[in-house]
């Protein structure tokens, strides 16, 4: 004799809230997918704070669901059979759910299917759990045709990290910057082919902090003044020392007043000393300030040897240039507590 169905939707709100509070996160997600009526049930209980982390590479896409007491939940999207790109396996830990897109009766383009599913899943989980996307990590090297970045859609995240050991095309970089739209911290650690003409668009670099660990021949120091970004670190940079000094002159003339700092590690040693205007080395500009400048909650820049300059608006900045590095920092607060932070290394 078959067991009678459990009337979950007919019990009192207090009762099912109590039942749902005992569910594990992955079980809540599974429950929400049973039917439209079950869709919003997990949202009525207080879920633990957490975030989503996205990892994309040739092997597939992984959504990490990071919860304070349960950090190892992941949702994996990968091609089940390379010859059948319309089928995927979604995995929540050891629970495997096969999704056959070609059985849904909906016309699916195999080229867009992968990231259409991923983008939908991210949106679904954000609404279901009221979580944000903490990080998006993308290695775009040799992605299969079923993983077309043009169809990736992530509205906002805290950190976008683009990395890889091989060169990528400028088109791939542009697609990522366009489709991961708003990011607080942009990290680029991948080489771009030299034929890339960026066709500069400030909206693509929509972030507050930028770290480039590979040469950025596609970006100029003058471009930085057009960005909303205020914090820049460039490593292995092809910028020249004279260009960095000209950057300071432009700042003194009123450009880029919102900039907080610019740190540059030159790819090659500078043989020639740059021409520096006398007012940039004025010994009469002596302002009380800390010997170190806080870059983030972990690191500070030792700028005790820098030259202080004063903008006509009253802002004070400190700069220094050496054969292998350059720094420029603006003091919004002259006293920085650098204790318990480590010094930044160029």
Short mmCIF file of C-alpha atoms in Angstrom, two decimals:
data_model
loop_
_atom_site.label_atom_id
_atom_site.label_comp_id
_atom_site.label_asym_id
_atom_site.label_seq_id
_atom_site.Cartn_x
_atom_site.Cartn_y
_atom_site.Cartn_z
CA UNK A 1 0.00 0.00 0.00
CA UNK A 2 1.47 3.31 -1.04
CA UNK A 3 2.12 5.89 1.66
CA UNK A 4 -0.15 8.91 1.68
CA UNK A 5 1.51 12.09 0.42
CA UNK A 6 2.69 14.47 3.13
CA UNK A 7 0.56 17.66 2.93
CA UNK A 8 3.46 20.07 3.42
CA UNK A 9 1.65 23.00 1.86
CA UNK A 10 -1.38 22.53 4.10
CA UNK A 11 0.30 22.66 7.51
CA UNK A 12 0.61 25.90 9.45
CA UNK A 13 3.29 28.42 8.61
CA UNK A 14 4.85 28.03 12.04
CA UNK A 15 5.12 24.27 11.62
CA UNK A 16 6.75 24.26 8.22
CA UNK A 17 9.10 27.07 9.21
CA UNK A 18 10.25 24.82 12.04
CA UNK A 19 10.68 21.90 9.66
CA UNK A 20 12.58 23.97 7.11
CA UNK A 21 14.92 25.33 9.77
CA UNK A 22 16.27 21.78 10.16
CA UNK A 23 17.08 21.44 6.45
CA UNK A 24 20.60 21.64 5.16
CA UNK A 25 21.24 24.30 2.57
CA UNK A 26 21.47 21.87 -0.34
CA UNK A 27 18.15 20.31 0.72
CA UNK A 28 16.48 23.72 0.79
CA UNK A 29 17.66 24.37 -2.75
CA UNK A 30 16.36 21.00 -3.92
CA UNK A 31 13.01 21.64 -2.23
CA UNK A 32 12.65 25.00 -3.95
CA UNK A 33 12.89 23.30 -7.34
CA UNK A 34 10.04 20.84 -6.80
CA UNK A 35 7.29 23.19 -7.92
CA UNK A 36 6.33 26.84 -8.20
CA UNK A 37 4.51 26.59 -4.86
CA UNK A 38 7.70 25.36 -3.21
CA UNK A 39 9.82 27.99 -4.91
CA UNK A 40 9.57 30.65 -2.20
CA UNK A 41 9.20 28.40 0.85
CA UNK A 42 12.91 28.47 1.82
CA UNK A 43 12.89 32.28 1.81
CA UNK A 44 10.51 32.49 4.77
CA UNK A 45 13.11 31.17 7.21
CA UNK A 46 16.18 33.07 8.31
CA UNK A 47 19.05 31.66 6.27
CA UNK A 48 22.61 31.94 7.48
CA UNK A 49 24.74 34.66 5.90
CA UNK A 50 26.82 33.50 2.98
CA UNK A 51 27.95 34.31 -0.52
CA UNK A 52 28.40 32.84 -3.98
CA UNK A 53 31.78 32.32 -5.64
CA UNK A 54 32.02 31.49 -9.34
CA UNK A 55 34.93 29.62 -10.97
CA UNK A 56 35.08 29.26 -14.75
CA UNK A 57 37.70 27.29 -16.69
CA UNK A 58 37.98 24.76 -19.50
CA UNK A 59 36.88 22.04 -17.08
CA UNK A 60 33.50 23.70 -16.54
CA UNK A 61 31.83 26.14 -14.18
CA UNK A 62 31.56 25.74 -10.43
CA UNK A 63 29.32 27.76 -8.13
CA UNK A 64 30.68 27.64 -4.59
CA UNK A 65 27.99 28.25 -1.98
CA UNK A 66 29.97 29.53 0.96
CA UNK A 67 28.06 29.43 4.23
CA UNK A 68 29.65 30.16 7.58
CA UNK A 69 29.19 26.65 8.98
CA UNK A 70 29.04 24.83 5.66
CA UNK A 71 31.65 26.17 3.22
CA UNK A 72 31.98 23.20 0.87
CA UNK A 73 28.72 23.16 -1.08
CA UNK A 74 29.25 23.46 -4.82
CA UNK A 75 27.09 23.35 -7.89
CA UNK A 76 28.96 22.05 -10.92
CA UNK A 77 28.04 22.71 -14.54
CA UNK A 78 29.92 20.67 -17.11
CA UNK A 79 29.25 19.00 -20.43
CA UNK A 80 28.08 15.45 -19.83
CA UNK A 81 29.07 14.29 -23.29
CA UNK A 82 31.17 16.48 -25.55
CA UNK A 83 29.20 15.26 -28.54
CA UNK A 84 25.94 16.30 -26.90
CA UNK A 85 26.44 19.84 -25.59
CA UNK A 86 22.76 20.16 -24.72
CA UNK A 87 23.12 17.93 -21.66
CA UNK A 88 24.69 18.95 -18.38
CA UNK A 89 25.20 17.46 -14.95
CA UNK A 90 24.42 19.67 -12.00
CA UNK A 91 26.02 18.42 -8.81
CA UNK A 92 25.39 19.54 -5.26
CA UNK A 93 28.10 17.78 -3.34
CA UNK A 94 27.48 14.07 -4.02
CA UNK A 95 23.92 14.54 -5.27
CA UNK A 96 23.86 14.47 -9.06
CA UNK A 97 21.00 15.91 -11.08
CA UNK A 98 21.10 15.39 -14.82
CA UNK A 99 19.51 18.17 -16.83
CA UNK A 100 18.77 17.31 -20.44
CA UNK A 101 18.03 20.57 -22.18
CA UNK A 102 17.04 18.83 -25.38
CA UNK A 103 14.16 17.12 -23.54
CA UNK A 104 12.56 20.33 -22.27
CA UNK A 105 10.80 21.08 -25.54
CA UNK A 106 12.58 24.44 -25.68
CA UNK A 107 14.85 25.29 -28.58
CA UNK A 108 18.35 25.54 -27.11
CA UNK A 109 21.39 26.89 -28.91
CA UNK A 110 24.32 24.66 -27.86
CA UNK A 111 26.72 27.60 -28.16
CA UNK A 112 24.80 29.63 -25.55
CA UNK A 113 23.45 26.80 -23.40
CA UNK A 114 26.24 26.54 -20.82
CA UNK A 115 26.38 30.13 -19.64
CA UNK A 116 22.64 30.59 -20.05
CA UNK A 117 22.26 27.87 -17.41
CA UNK A 118 25.01 29.32 -15.23
CA UNK A 119 23.63 32.86 -15.38
CA UNK A 120 20.13 31.61 -14.56
CA UNK A 121 21.43 29.57 -11.62
CA UNK A 122 23.31 32.56 -10.17
CA UNK A 123 20.22 34.75 -10.44
CA UNK A 124 18.08 31.99 -8.91
CA UNK A 125 20.37 31.47 -5.91
CA UNK A 126 20.79 35.20 -5.30
CA UNK A 127 17.02 35.63 -5.08
CA UNK A 128 16.46 32.43 -3.12
CA UNK A 129 19.16 32.99 -0.49
CA UNK A 130 19.47 36.79 -0.61
CA UNK A 131 23.20 36.37 -1.14
CA UNK A 132 25.61 38.39 -3.22
CA UNK A 133 28.37 37.20 -5.56
CA UNK A 134 31.67 37.55 -3.72
CA UNK A 135 34.03 36.60 -6.53
CA UNK A 136 34.10 35.55 -10.17
CA UNK A 137 37.30 33.74 -11.20
CA UNK A 138 37.72 33.17 -14.93
CA UNK A 139 40.47 31.36 -16.83
CA UNK A 140 39.39 31.96 -20.45
CA UNK A 141 42.19 29.88 -21.98
CA UNK A 142 40.97 27.41 -24.62
CA UNK A 143 37.34 27.35 -23.55
CA UNK A 144 35.27 24.90 -25.66
CA UNK A 145 32.70 26.27 -28.08
CA UNK A 146 29.94 25.25 -25.67
CA UNK A 147 31.32 27.80 -23.17
CA UNK A 148 30.88 31.01 -25.12
CA UNK A 149 31.65 33.95 -22.82
CA UNK A 150 29.37 36.20 -24.87
CA UNK A 151 26.42 34.55 -23.08
CA UNK A 152 27.70 34.94 -19.53
CA UNK A 153 25.64 37.42 -17.51
CA UNK A 154 26.56 38.44 -13.96
CA UNK A 155 25.18 41.78 -12.86
CA UNK A 156 27.60 42.55 -10.04
CA UNK A 157 30.31 41.01 -7.85
CA UNK A 158 32.87 42.13 -5.31
CA UNK A 159 35.92 40.72 -7.12
CA UNK A 160 36.45 39.80 -10.77
CA UNK A 161 39.66 37.83 -11.27
CA UNK A 162 40.76 37.11 -14.87
CA UNK A 163 43.81 34.84 -15.02
CA UNK A 164 45.61 32.29 -17.17
CA UNK A 165 49.02 31.07 -18.28
CA UNK A 166 48.44 31.62 -22.00
CA UNK A 167 47.66 34.72 -24.05
CA UNK A 168 44.02 35.55 -24.70
CA UNK A 169 42.49 37.78 -27.34
CA UNK A 170 41.29 41.27 -26.70
CA UNK A 171 37.82 40.13 -27.70
CA UNK A 172 37.76 37.60 -24.86
CA UNK A 173 38.83 40.24 -22.36
CA UNK A 174 36.18 42.65 -23.65
CA UNK A 175 33.43 40.00 -23.40
CA UNK A 176 34.28 39.29 -19.78
CA UNK A 177 34.41 42.97 -18.83
CA UNK A 178 31.10 43.60 -20.58
CA UNK A 179 29.24 40.64 -19.10
CA UNK A 180 30.46 40.84 -15.50
CA UNK A 181 29.13 44.32 -15.26
CA UNK A 182 29.77 45.92 -11.86
CA UNK A 183 32.76 44.90 -9.78
CA UNK A 184 34.47 46.54 -6.82
CA UNK A 185 37.88 44.92 -7.38
CA UNK A 186 39.21 44.01 -10.83
CA UNK A 187 42.25 41.71 -11.05
CA UNK A 188 43.81 40.95 -14.44
CA UNK A 189 46.60 38.37 -14.44
CA UNK A 190 46.71 37.20 -18.04
CA UNK A 191 48.61 38.30 -21.14
CA UNK A 192 46.66 39.99 -23.95
CA UNK A 193 47.89 39.71 -27.55
CA UNK A 194 49.76 42.81 -28.70
CA UNK A 195 47.38 43.44 -31.60
CA UNK A 196 44.57 44.30 -29.17
CA UNK A 197 43.14 47.77 -29.79
CA UNK A 198 41.07 48.43 -26.68
CA UNK A 199 38.85 51.16 -28.21
CA UNK A 200 38.76 52.68 -24.73
CA UNK A 201 35.39 52.50 -22.98
CA UNK A 202 35.38 53.65 -19.32
CA UNK A 203 32.24 51.61 -18.58
CA UNK A 204 34.10 48.33 -19.20
CA UNK A 205 36.51 49.09 -16.36
CA UNK A 206 33.73 49.86 -13.91
CA UNK A 207 35.43 49.16 -10.57
CA UNK A 208 36.82 50.87 -7.48
CA UNK A 209 40.18 49.10 -7.32
CA UNK A 210 42.31 47.61 -10.09
CA UNK A 211 45.30 45.25 -9.99
CA UNK A 212 47.06 44.33 -13.24
CA UNK A 213 49.83 41.76 -12.84
CA UNK A 214 50.75 41.54 -16.52
CA UNK A 215 51.69 44.30 -19.03
CA UNK A 216 48.75 46.49 -20.06
CA UNK A 217 49.81 47.83 -23.45
CA UNK A 218 46.14 48.44 -24.20
CA UNK A 219 45.77 50.98 -21.37
CA UNK A 220 47.53 54.35 -20.98
CA UNK A 221 48.14 56.48 -17.91
CA UNK A 222 45.97 59.17 -19.47
CA UNK A 223 43.07 56.71 -19.63
CA UNK A 224 43.07 56.42 -15.83
CA UNK A 225 41.72 59.95 -15.45
CA UNK A 226 38.54 58.92 -17.28
CA UNK A 227 37.73 56.03 -14.94
CA UNK A 228 35.66 55.95 -11.77
CA UNK A 229 38.33 53.66 -10.33
CA UNK A 230 40.45 55.38 -7.66
CA UNK A 231 43.03 52.75 -6.71
CA UNK A 232 45.54 51.31 -9.20
CA UNK A 233 48.39 48.79 -8.97
CA UNK A 234 50.31 47.80 -12.11
CA UNK A 235 53.01 45.12 -12.06
CA UNK A 236 55.41 44.23 -14.88
CA UNK A 237 54.21 47.47 -16.43
CA UNK A 238 55.38 49.02 -19.69
CA UNK A 239 54.63 52.49 -18.35
CA UNK A 240 57.70 54.72 -18.34
CA UNK A 241 59.02 56.81 -15.46
CA UNK A 242 58.61 60.03 -17.45
CA UNK A 243 54.99 59.14 -18.16
CA UNK A 244 54.41 58.67 -14.43
CA UNK A 245 55.87 62.12 -13.70
CA UNK A 246 53.62 63.59 -16.39
CA UNK A 247 50.72 61.85 -14.63
CA UNK A 248 51.52 63.84 -11.47
CA UNK A 249 51.67 67.09 -13.48
CA UNK A 250 48.23 66.33 -14.90
CA UNK A 251 46.90 65.66 -11.40
CA UNK A 252 48.29 68.97 -10.19
CA UNK A 253 46.51 70.64 -13.13
CA UNK A 254 43.18 69.34 -11.86
CA UNK A 255 42.74 65.96 -13.57
CA UNK A 256 41.76 62.82 -11.68
CA UNK A 257 40.98 64.51 -8.38
CA UNK A 258 39.26 61.35 -7.12
CA UNK A 259 42.37 59.15 -7.44
CA UNK A 260 43.62 57.61 -4.18
CA UNK A 261 46.81 55.90 -5.31
CA UNK A 262 48.82 54.67 -8.28
CA UNK A 263 51.57 52.07 -7.79
CA UNK A 264 53.70 50.91 -10.72
CA UNK A 265 56.35 48.21 -10.91
CA UNK A 266 58.29 48.70 -14.15
CA UNK A 267 58.84 45.64 -16.34
CA UNK A 268 62.38 46.81 -17.11
CA UNK A 269 64.73 49.06 -15.17
CA UNK A 270 64.60 52.73 -16.12
CA UNK A 271 68.02 53.82 -17.34
CA UNK A 272 67.29 57.53 -17.73
CA UNK A 273 66.10 59.77 -14.94
CA UNK A 274 62.84 61.53 -15.76
CA UNK A 275 62.59 65.30 -16.03
CA UNK A 276 60.88 66.53 -12.88
CA UNK A 277 59.42 70.02 -12.45
CA UNK A 278 60.94 71.87 -9.51
CA UNK A 279 57.60 72.34 -7.74
CA UNK A 280 57.26 68.56 -7.46
CA UNK A 281 60.38 68.47 -5.27
CA UNK A 282 59.69 71.59 -3.22
CA UNK A 283 61.31 71.07 0.21
CA UNK A 284 59.01 73.71 1.72
CA UNK A 285 56.01 71.39 1.42
CA UNK A 286 56.26 69.54 4.71
CA UNK A 287 53.00 68.10 5.96
CA UNK A 288 52.47 66.02 9.12
CA UNK A 289 51.60 62.52 7.97
CA UNK A 290 52.19 58.88 8.70
CA UNK A 291 55.28 57.11 7.30
CA UNK A 292 52.99 54.50 5.78
CA UNK A 293 49.86 54.65 3.61
CA UNK A 294 47.12 52.04 4.06
CA UNK A 295 46.30 50.28 0.78
CA UNK A 296 43.77 47.78 2.13
CA UNK A 297 42.97 46.00 5.37
CA UNK A 298 46.07 43.82 5.06
CA UNK A 299 48.86 45.97 3.55
CA UNK A 300 50.38 49.42 3.67
CA UNK A 301 52.89 51.29 1.50
CA UNK A 302 56.10 52.55 3.11
CA UNK A 303 56.34 56.10 1.74
CA UNK A 304 58.62 57.69 4.31
CA UNK A 305 61.12 58.60 1.57
CA UNK A 306 58.57 60.24 -0.74
CA UNK A 307 58.19 63.86 -1.86
CA UNK A 308 55.15 65.72 -0.55
CA UNK A 309 53.21 67.99 -2.90
CA UNK A 310 50.15 70.14 -2.34
CA UNK A 311 47.27 70.50 -4.79
CA UNK A 312 45.58 73.89 -5.16
CA UNK A 313 42.47 72.31 -3.57
CA UNK A 314 44.47 71.66 -0.41
CA UNK A 315 44.98 67.92 -0.96
CA UNK A 316 48.40 66.57 -0.11
CA UNK A 317 50.02 63.75 -2.08
CA UNK A 318 53.29 61.85 -1.79
CA UNK A 319 55.27 60.43 -4.69
CA UNK A 320 58.55 58.71 -5.45
CA UNK A 321 60.20 57.27 -8.55
CA UNK A 322 63.03 54.74 -8.68
CA UNK A 323 64.61 52.72 -11.50
CA UNK A 324 62.19 49.86 -10.86
CA UNK A 325 59.06 51.41 -9.34
CA UNK A 326 56.86 54.48 -8.92
CA UNK A 327 54.23 55.41 -6.39
CA UNK A 328 51.75 58.24 -5.94
CA UNK A 329 49.33 58.42 -2.99
CA UNK A 330 46.80 61.05 -1.93
CA UNK A 331 46.26 61.71 1.77
CA UNK A 332 42.57 62.10 2.55
CA UNK A 333 43.54 61.44 6.15
CA UNK A 334 47.18 62.22 7.08
CA UNK A 335 47.29 59.71 9.94
CA UNK A 336 47.16 56.02 8.98
CA UNK A 337 47.35 53.27 11.58
CA UNK A 338 49.63 50.77 9.87
CA UNK A 339 50.01 48.45 12.86
CA UNK A 340 49.09 44.81 12.22
CA UNK A 341 49.48 45.32 8.46
CA UNK A 342 52.30 44.05 6.26
CA UNK A 343 54.35 46.33 3.98
CA UNK A 344 53.53 46.23 0.28
CA UNK A 345 56.24 44.75 -1.94
CA UNK A 346 56.65 45.96 -5.51
#
